PDB file of N, CA and C in Angstrom:
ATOM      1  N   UNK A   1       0.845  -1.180   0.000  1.00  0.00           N
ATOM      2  CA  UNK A   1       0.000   0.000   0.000  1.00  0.00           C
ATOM      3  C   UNK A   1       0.884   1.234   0.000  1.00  0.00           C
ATOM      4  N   UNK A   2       0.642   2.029  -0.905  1.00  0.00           N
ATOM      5  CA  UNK A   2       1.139   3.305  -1.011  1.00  0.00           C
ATOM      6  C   UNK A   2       1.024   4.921   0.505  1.00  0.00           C
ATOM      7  N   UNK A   3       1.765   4.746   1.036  1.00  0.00           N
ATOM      8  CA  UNK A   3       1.894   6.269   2.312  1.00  0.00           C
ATOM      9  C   UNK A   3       1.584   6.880   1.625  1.00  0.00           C
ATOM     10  N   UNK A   4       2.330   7.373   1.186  1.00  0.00           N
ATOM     11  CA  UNK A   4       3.213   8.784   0.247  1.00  0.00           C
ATOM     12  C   UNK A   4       1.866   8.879  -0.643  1.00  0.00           C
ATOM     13  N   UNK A   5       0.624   9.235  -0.535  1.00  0.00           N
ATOM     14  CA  UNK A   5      -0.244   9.404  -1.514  1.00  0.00           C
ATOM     15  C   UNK A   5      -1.101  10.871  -1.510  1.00  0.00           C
ATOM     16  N   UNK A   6      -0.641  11.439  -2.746  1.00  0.00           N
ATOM     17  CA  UNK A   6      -1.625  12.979  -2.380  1.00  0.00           C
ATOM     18  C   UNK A   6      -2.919  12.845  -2.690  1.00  0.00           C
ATOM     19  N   UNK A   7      -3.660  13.151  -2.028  1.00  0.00           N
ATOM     20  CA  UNK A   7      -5.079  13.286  -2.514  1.00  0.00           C
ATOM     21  C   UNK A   7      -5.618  14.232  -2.754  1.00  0.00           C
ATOM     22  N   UNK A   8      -6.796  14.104  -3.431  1.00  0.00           N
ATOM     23  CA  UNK A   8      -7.258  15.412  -4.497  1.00  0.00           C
ATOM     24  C   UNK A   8      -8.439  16.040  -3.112  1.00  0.00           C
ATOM     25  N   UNK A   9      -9.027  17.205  -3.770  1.00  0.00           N
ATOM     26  CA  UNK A   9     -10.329  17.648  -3.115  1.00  0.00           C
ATOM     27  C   UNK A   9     -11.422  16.805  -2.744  1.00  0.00           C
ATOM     28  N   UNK A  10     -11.605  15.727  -3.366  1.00  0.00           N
ATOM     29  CA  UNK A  10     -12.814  14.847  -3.453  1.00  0.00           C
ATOM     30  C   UNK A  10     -12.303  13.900  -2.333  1.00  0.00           C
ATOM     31  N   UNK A  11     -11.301  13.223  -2.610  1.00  0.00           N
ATOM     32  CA  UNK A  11     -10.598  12.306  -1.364  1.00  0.00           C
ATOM     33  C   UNK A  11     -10.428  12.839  -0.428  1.00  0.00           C
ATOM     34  N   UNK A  12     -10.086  14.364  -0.065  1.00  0.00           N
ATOM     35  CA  UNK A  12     -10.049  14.451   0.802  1.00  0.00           C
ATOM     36  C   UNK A  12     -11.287  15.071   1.679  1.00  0.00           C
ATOM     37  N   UNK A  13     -12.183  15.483   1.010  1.00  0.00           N
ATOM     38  CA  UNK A  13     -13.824  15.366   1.193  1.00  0.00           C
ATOM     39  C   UNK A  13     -14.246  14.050   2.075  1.00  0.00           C
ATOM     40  N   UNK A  14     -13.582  13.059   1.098  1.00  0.00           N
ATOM     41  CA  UNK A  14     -14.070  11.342   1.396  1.00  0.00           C
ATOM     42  C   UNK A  14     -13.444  11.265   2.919  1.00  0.00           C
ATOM     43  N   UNK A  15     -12.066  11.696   3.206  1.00  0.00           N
ATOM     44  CA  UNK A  15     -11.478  11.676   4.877  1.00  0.00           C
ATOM     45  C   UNK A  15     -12.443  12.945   5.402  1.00  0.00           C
ATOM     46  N   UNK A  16     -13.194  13.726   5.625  1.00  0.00           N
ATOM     47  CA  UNK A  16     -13.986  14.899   6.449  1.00  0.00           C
ATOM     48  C   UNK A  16     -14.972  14.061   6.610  1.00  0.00           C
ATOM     49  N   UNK A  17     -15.768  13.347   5.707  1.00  0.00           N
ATOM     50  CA  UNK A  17     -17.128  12.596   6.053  1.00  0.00           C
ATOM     51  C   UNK A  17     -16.893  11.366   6.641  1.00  0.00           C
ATOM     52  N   UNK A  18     -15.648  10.458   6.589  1.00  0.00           N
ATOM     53  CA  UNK A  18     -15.623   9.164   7.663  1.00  0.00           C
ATOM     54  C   UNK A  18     -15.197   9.795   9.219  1.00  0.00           C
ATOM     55  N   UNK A  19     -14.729  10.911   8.936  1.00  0.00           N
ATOM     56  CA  UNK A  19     -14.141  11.395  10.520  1.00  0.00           C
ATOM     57  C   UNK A  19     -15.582  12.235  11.292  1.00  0.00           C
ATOM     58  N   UNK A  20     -15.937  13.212  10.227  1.00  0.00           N
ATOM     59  CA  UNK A  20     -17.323  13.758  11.116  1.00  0.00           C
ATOM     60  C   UNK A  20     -18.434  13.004  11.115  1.00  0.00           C
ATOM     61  N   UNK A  21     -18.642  11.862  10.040  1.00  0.00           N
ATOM     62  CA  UNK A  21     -20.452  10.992   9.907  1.00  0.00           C
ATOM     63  C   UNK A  21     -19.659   9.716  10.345  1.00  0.00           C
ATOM     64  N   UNK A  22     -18.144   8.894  10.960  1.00  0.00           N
ATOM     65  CA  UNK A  22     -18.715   7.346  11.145  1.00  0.00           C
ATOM     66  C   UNK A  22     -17.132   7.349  12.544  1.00  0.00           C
ATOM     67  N   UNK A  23     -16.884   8.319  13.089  1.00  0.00           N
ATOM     68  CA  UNK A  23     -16.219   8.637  13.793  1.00  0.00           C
ATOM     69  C   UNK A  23     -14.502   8.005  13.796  1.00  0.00           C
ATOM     70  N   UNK A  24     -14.247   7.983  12.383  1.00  0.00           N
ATOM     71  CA  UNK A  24     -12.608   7.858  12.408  1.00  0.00           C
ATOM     72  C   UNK A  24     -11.963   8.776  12.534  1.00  0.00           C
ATOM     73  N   UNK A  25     -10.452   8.372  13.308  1.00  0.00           N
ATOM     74  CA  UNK A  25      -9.617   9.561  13.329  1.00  0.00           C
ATOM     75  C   UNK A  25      -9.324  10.126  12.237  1.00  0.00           C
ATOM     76  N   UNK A  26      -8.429  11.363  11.829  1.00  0.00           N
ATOM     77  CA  UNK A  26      -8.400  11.900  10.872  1.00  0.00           C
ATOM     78  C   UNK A  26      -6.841  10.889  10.188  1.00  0.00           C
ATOM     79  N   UNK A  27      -6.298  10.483  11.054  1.00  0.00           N
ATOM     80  CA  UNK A  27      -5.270   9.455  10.569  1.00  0.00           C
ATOM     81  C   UNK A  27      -5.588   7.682   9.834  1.00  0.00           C
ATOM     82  N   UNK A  28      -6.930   7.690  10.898  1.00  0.00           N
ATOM     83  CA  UNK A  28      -7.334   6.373  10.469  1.00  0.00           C
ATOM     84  C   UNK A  28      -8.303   6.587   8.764  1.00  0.00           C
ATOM     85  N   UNK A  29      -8.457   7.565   8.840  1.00  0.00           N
ATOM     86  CA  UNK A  29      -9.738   8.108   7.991  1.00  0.00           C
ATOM     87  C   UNK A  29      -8.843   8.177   6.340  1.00  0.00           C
ATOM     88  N   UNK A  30      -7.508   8.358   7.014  1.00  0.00           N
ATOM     89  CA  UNK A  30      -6.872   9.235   5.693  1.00  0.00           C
ATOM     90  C   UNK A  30      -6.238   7.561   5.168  1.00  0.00           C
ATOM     91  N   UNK A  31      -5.957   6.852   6.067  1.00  0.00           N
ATOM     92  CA  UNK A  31      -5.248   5.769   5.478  1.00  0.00           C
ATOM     93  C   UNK A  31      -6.247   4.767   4.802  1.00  0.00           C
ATOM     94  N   UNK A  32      -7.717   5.273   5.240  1.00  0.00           N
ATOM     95  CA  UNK A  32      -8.637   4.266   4.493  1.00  0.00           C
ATOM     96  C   UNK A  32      -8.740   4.532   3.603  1.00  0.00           C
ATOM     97  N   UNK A  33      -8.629   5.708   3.189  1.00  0.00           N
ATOM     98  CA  UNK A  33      -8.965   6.182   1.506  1.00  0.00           C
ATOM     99  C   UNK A  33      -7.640   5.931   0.810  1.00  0.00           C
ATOM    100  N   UNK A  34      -6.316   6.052   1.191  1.00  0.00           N
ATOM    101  CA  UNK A  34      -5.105   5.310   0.951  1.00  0.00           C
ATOM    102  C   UNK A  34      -5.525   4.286   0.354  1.00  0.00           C
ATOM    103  N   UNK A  35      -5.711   3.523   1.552  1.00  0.00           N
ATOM    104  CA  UNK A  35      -5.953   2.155   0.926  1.00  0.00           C
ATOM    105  C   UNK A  35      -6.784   1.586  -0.442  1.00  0.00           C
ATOM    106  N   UNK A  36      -7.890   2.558   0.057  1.00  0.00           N
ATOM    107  CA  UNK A  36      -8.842   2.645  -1.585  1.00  0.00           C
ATOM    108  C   UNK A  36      -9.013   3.463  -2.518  1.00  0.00           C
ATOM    109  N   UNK A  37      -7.984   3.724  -2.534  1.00  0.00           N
ATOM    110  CA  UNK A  37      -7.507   5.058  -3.562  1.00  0.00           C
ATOM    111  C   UNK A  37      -7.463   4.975  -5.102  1.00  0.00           C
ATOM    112  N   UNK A  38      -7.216   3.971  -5.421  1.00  0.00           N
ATOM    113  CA  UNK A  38      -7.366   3.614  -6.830  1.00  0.00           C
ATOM    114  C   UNK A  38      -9.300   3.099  -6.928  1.00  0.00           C
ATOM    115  N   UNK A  39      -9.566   2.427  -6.167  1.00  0.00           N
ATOM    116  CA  UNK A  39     -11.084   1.919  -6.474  1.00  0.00           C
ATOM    117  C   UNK A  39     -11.801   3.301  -6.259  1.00  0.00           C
ATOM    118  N   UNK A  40     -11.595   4.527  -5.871  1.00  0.00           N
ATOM    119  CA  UNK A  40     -12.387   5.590  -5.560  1.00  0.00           C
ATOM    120  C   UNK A  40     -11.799   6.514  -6.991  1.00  0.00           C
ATOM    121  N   UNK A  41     -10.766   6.296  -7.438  1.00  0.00           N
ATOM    122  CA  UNK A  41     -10.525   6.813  -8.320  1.00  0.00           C
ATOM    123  C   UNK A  41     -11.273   5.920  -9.928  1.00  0.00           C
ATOM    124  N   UNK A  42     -11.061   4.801  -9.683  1.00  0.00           N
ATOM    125  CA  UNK A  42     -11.901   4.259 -10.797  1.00  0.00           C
ATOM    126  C   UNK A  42     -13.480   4.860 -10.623  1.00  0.00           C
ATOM    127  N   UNK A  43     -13.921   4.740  -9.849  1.00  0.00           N
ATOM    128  CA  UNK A  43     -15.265   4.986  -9.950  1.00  0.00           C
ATOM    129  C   UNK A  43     -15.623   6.530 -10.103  1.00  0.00           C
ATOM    130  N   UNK A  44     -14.773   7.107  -9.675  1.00  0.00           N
ATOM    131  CA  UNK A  44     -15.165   8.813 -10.126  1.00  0.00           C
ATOM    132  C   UNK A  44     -15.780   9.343  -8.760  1.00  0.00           C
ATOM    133  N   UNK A  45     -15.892  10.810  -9.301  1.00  0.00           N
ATOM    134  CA  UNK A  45     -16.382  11.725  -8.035  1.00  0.00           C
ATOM    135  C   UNK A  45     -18.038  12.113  -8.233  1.00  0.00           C
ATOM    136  N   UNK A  46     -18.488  11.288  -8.656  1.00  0.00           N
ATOM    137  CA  UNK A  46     -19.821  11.296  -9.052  1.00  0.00           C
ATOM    138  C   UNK A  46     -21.281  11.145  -7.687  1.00  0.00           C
ATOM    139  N   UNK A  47     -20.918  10.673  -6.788  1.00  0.00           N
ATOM    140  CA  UNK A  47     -21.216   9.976  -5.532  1.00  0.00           C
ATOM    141  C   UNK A  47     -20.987  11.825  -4.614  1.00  0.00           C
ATOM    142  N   UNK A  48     -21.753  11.582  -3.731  1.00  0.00           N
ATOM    143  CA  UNK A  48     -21.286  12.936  -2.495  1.00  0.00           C
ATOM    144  C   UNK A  48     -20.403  12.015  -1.523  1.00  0.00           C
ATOM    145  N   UNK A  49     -19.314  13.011  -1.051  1.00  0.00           N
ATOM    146  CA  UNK A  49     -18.580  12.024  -0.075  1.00  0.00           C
ATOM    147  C   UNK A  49     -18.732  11.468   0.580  1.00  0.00           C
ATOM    148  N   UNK A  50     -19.947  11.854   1.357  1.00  0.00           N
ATOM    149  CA  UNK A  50     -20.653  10.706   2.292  1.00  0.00           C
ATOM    150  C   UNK A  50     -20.786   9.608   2.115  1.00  0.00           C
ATOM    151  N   UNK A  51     -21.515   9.473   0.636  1.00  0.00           N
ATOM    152  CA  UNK A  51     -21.723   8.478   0.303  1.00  0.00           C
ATOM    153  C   UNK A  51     -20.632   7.459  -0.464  1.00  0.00           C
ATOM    154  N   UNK A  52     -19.792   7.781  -0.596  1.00  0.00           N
ATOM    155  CA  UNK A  52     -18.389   7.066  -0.989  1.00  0.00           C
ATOM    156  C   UNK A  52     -17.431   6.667   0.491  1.00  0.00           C
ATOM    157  N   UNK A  53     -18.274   7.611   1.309  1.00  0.00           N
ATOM    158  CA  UNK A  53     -17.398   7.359   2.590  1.00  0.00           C
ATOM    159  C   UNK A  53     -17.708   5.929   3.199  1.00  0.00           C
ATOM    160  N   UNK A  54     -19.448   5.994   3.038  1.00  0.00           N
ATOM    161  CA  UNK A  54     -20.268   4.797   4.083  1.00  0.00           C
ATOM    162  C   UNK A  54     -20.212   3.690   2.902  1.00  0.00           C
ATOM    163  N   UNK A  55     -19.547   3.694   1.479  1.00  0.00           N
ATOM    164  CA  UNK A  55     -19.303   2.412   0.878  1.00  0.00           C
ATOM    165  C   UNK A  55     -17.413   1.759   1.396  1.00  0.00           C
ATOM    166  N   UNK A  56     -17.053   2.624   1.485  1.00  0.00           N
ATOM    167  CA  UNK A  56     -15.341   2.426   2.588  1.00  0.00           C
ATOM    168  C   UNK A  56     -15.237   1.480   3.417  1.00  0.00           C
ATOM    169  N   UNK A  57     -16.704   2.314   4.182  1.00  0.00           N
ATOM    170  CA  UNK A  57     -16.777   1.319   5.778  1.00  0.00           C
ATOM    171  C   UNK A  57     -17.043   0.574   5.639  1.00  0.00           C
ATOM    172  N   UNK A  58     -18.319  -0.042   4.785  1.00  0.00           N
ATOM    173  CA  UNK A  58     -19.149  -1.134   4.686  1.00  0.00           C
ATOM    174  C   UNK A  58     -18.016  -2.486   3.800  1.00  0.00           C
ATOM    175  N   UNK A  59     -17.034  -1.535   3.087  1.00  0.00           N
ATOM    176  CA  UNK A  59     -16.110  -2.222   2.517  1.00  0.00           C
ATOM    177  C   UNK A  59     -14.888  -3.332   2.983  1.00  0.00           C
ATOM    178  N   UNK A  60     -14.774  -1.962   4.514  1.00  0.00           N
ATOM    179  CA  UNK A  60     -13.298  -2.628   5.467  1.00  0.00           C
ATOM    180  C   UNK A  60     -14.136  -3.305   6.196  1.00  0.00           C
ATOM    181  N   UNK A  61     -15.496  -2.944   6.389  1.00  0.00           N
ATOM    182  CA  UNK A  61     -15.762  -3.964   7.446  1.00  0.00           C
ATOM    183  C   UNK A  61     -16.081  -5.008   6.954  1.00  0.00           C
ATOM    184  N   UNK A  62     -16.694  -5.217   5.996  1.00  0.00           N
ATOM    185  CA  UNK A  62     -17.243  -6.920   4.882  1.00  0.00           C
ATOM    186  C   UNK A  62     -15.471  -7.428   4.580  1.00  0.00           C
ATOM    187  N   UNK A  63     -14.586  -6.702   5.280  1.00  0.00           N
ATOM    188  CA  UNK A  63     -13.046  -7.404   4.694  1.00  0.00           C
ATOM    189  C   UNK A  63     -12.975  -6.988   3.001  1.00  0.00           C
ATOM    190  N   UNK A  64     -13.532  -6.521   2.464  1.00  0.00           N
ATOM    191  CA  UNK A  64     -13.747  -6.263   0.843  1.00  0.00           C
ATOM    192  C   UNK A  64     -12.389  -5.667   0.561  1.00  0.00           C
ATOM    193  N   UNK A  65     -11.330  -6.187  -0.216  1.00  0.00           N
ATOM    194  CA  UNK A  65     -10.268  -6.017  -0.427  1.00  0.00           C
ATOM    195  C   UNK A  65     -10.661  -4.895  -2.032  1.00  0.00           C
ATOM    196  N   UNK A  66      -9.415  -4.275  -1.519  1.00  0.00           N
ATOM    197  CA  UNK A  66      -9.562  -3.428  -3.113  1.00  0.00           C
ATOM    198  C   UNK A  66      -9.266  -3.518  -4.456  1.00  0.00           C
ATOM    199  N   UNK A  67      -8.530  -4.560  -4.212  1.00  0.00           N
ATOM    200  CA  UNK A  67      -8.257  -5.611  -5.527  1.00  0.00           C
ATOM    201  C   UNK A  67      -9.458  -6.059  -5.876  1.00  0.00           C
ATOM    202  N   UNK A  68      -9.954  -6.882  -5.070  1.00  0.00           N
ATOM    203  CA  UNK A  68     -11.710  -7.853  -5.287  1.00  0.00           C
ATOM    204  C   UNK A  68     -12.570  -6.921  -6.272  1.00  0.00           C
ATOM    205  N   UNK A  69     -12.919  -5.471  -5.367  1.00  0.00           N
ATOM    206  CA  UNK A  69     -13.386  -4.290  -5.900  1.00  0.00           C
ATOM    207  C   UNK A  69     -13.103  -3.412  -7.222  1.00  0.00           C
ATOM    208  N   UNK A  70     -11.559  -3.687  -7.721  1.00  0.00           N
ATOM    209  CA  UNK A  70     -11.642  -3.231  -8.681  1.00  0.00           C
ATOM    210  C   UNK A  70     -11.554  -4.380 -10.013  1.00  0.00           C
ATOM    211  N   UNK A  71     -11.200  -5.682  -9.905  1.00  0.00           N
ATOM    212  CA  UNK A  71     -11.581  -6.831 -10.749  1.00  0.00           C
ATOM    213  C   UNK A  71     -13.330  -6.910 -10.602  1.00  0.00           C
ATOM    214  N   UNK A  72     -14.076  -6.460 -10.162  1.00  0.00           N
ATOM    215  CA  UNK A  72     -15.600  -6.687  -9.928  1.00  0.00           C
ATOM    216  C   UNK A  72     -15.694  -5.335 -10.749  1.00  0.00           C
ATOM    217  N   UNK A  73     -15.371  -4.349 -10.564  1.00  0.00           N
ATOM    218  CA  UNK A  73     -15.723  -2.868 -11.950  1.00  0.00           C
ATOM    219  C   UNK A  73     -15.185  -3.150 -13.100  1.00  0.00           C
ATOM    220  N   UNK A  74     -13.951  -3.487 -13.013  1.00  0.00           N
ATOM    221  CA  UNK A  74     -13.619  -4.151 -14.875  1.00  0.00           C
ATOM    222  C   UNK A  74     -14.425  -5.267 -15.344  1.00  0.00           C
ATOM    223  N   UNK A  75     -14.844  -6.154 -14.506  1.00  0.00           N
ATOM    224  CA  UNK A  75     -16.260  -7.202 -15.094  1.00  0.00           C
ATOM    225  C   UNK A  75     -17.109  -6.503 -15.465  1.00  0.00           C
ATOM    226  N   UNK A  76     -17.828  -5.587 -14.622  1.00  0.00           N
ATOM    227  CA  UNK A  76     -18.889  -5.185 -15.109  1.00  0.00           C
ATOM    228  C   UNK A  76     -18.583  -3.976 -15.730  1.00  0.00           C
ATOM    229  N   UNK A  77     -17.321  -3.543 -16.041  1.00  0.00           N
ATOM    230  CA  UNK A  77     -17.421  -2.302 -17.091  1.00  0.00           C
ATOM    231  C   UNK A  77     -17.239  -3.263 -18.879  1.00  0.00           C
ATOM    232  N   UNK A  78     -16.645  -4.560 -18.750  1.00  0.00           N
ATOM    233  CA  UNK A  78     -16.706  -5.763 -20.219  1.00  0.00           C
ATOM    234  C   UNK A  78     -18.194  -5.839 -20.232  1.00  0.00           C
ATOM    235  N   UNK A  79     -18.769  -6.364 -19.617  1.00  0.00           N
ATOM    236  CA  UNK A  79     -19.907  -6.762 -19.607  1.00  0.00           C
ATOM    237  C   UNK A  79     -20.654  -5.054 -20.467  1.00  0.00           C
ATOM    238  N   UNK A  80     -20.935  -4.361 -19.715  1.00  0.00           N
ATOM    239  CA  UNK A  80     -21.314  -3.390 -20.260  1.00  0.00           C
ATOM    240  C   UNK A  80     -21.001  -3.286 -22.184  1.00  0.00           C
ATOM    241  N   UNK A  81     -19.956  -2.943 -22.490  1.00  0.00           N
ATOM    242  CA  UNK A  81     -19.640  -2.984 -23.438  1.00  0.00           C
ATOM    243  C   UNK A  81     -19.770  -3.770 -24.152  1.00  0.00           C
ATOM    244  N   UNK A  82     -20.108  -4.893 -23.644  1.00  0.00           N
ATOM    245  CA  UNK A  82     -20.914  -6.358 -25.035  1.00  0.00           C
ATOM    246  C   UNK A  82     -22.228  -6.345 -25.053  1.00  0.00           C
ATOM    247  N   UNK A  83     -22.716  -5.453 -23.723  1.00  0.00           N
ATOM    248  CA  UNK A  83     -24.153  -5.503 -24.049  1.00  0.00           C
ATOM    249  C   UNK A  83     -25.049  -4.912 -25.071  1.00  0.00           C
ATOM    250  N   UNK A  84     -25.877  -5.535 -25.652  1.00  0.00           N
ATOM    251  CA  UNK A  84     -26.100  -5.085 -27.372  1.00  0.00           C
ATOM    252  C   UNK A  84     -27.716  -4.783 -26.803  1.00  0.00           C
ATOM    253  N   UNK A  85     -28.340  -4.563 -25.433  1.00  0.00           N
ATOM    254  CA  UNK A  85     -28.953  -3.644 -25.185  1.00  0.00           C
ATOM    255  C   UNK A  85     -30.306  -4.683 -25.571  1.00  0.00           C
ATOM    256  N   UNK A  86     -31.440  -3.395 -25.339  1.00  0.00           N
ATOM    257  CA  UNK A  86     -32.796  -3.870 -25.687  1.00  0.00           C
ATOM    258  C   UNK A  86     -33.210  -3.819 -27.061  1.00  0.00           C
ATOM    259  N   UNK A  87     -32.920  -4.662 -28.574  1.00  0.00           N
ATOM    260  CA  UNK A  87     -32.455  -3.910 -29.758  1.00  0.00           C
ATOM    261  C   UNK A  87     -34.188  -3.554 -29.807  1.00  0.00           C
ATOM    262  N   UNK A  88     -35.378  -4.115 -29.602  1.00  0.00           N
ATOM    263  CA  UNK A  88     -37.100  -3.796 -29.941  1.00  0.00           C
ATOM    264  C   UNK A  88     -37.574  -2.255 -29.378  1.00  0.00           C
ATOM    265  N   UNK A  89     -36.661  -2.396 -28.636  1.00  0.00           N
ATOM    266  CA  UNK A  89     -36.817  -0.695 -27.598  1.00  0.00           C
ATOM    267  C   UNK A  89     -36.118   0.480 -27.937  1.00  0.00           C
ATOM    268  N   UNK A  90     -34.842  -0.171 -28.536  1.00  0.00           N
ATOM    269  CA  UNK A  90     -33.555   0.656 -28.932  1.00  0.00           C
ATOM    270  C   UNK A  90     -33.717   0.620 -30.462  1.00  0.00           C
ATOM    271  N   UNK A  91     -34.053   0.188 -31.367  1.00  0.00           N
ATOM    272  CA  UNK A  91     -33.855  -0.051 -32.530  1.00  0.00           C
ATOM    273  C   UNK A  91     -34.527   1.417 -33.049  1.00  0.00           C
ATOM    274  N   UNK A  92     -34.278   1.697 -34.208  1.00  0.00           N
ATOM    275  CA  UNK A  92     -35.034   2.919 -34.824  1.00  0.00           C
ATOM    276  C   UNK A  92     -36.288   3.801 -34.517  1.00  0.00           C
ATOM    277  N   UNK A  93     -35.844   4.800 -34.445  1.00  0.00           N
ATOM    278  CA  UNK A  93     -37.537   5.050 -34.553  1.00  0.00           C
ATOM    279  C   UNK A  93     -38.087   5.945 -35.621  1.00  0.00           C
ATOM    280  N   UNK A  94     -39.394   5.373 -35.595  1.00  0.00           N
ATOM    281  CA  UNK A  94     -39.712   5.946 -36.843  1.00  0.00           C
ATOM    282  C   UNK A  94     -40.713   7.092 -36.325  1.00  0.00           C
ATOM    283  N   UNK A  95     -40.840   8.336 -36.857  1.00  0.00           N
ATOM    284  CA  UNK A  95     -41.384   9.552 -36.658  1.00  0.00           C
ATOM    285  C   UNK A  95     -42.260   9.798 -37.815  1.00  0.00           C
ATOM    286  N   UNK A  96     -43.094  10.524 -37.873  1.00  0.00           N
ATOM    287  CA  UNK A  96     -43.957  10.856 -38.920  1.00  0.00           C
ATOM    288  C   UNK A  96     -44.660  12.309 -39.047  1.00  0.00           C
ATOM    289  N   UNK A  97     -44.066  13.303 -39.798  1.00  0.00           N
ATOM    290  CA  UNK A  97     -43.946  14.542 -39.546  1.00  0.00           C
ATOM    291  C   UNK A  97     -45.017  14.950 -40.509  1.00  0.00           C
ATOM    292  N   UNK A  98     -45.710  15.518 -39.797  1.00  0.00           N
ATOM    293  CA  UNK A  98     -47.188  15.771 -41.095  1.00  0.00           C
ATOM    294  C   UNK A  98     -46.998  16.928 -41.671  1.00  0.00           C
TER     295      UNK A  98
END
């Protein structure tokens, strides 16, 4: 696991909401996002920190390794990309302009 890691505005958003909403220190707080620093970076800043915070916890505490987590987003980011969708729903549409 990487120390030496700078974190952006959003990560460090993600350490303010495990320390003020699930009561980690600001040391314990900072090394959790360390730790999941690449899986928070795959997934984007799309989420409010809170809510990236209370998927952390639920993460270290289920033991959910961040490896596991990011081989489980590259599945389902393949998967995505072969999916050829609803084609009866998706297929053309036809309009009729009087």
């Amino acid at each position: 696991m990487k120390t030496q890691v700078r974190l952006n505005l959003y990560e460090r958003g993600i350490v303010d909401a495990l320390v003020q909403s699930f009561g980690y220190t600001s040391q314990g707080a900072r090394k959790l996002v360390v730790e999941y620093v690449e899986v928070i970076r795959k997934l984007g800043g799309y989420d409010t920190c809170y809510d990236h915070a209370a998927r952390l916890v639920q993460a270290s505490t289920n033991s959910y390794q961040p490896e596991e987590w990011l081989k489980r987003i590259n599945v389902l980011a393949k998967e995505a990309v072969q999916d050829k969708g609803i084609l009866h729903l998706e297929g053309r549409l036809h309009v009729h302009v009087r």
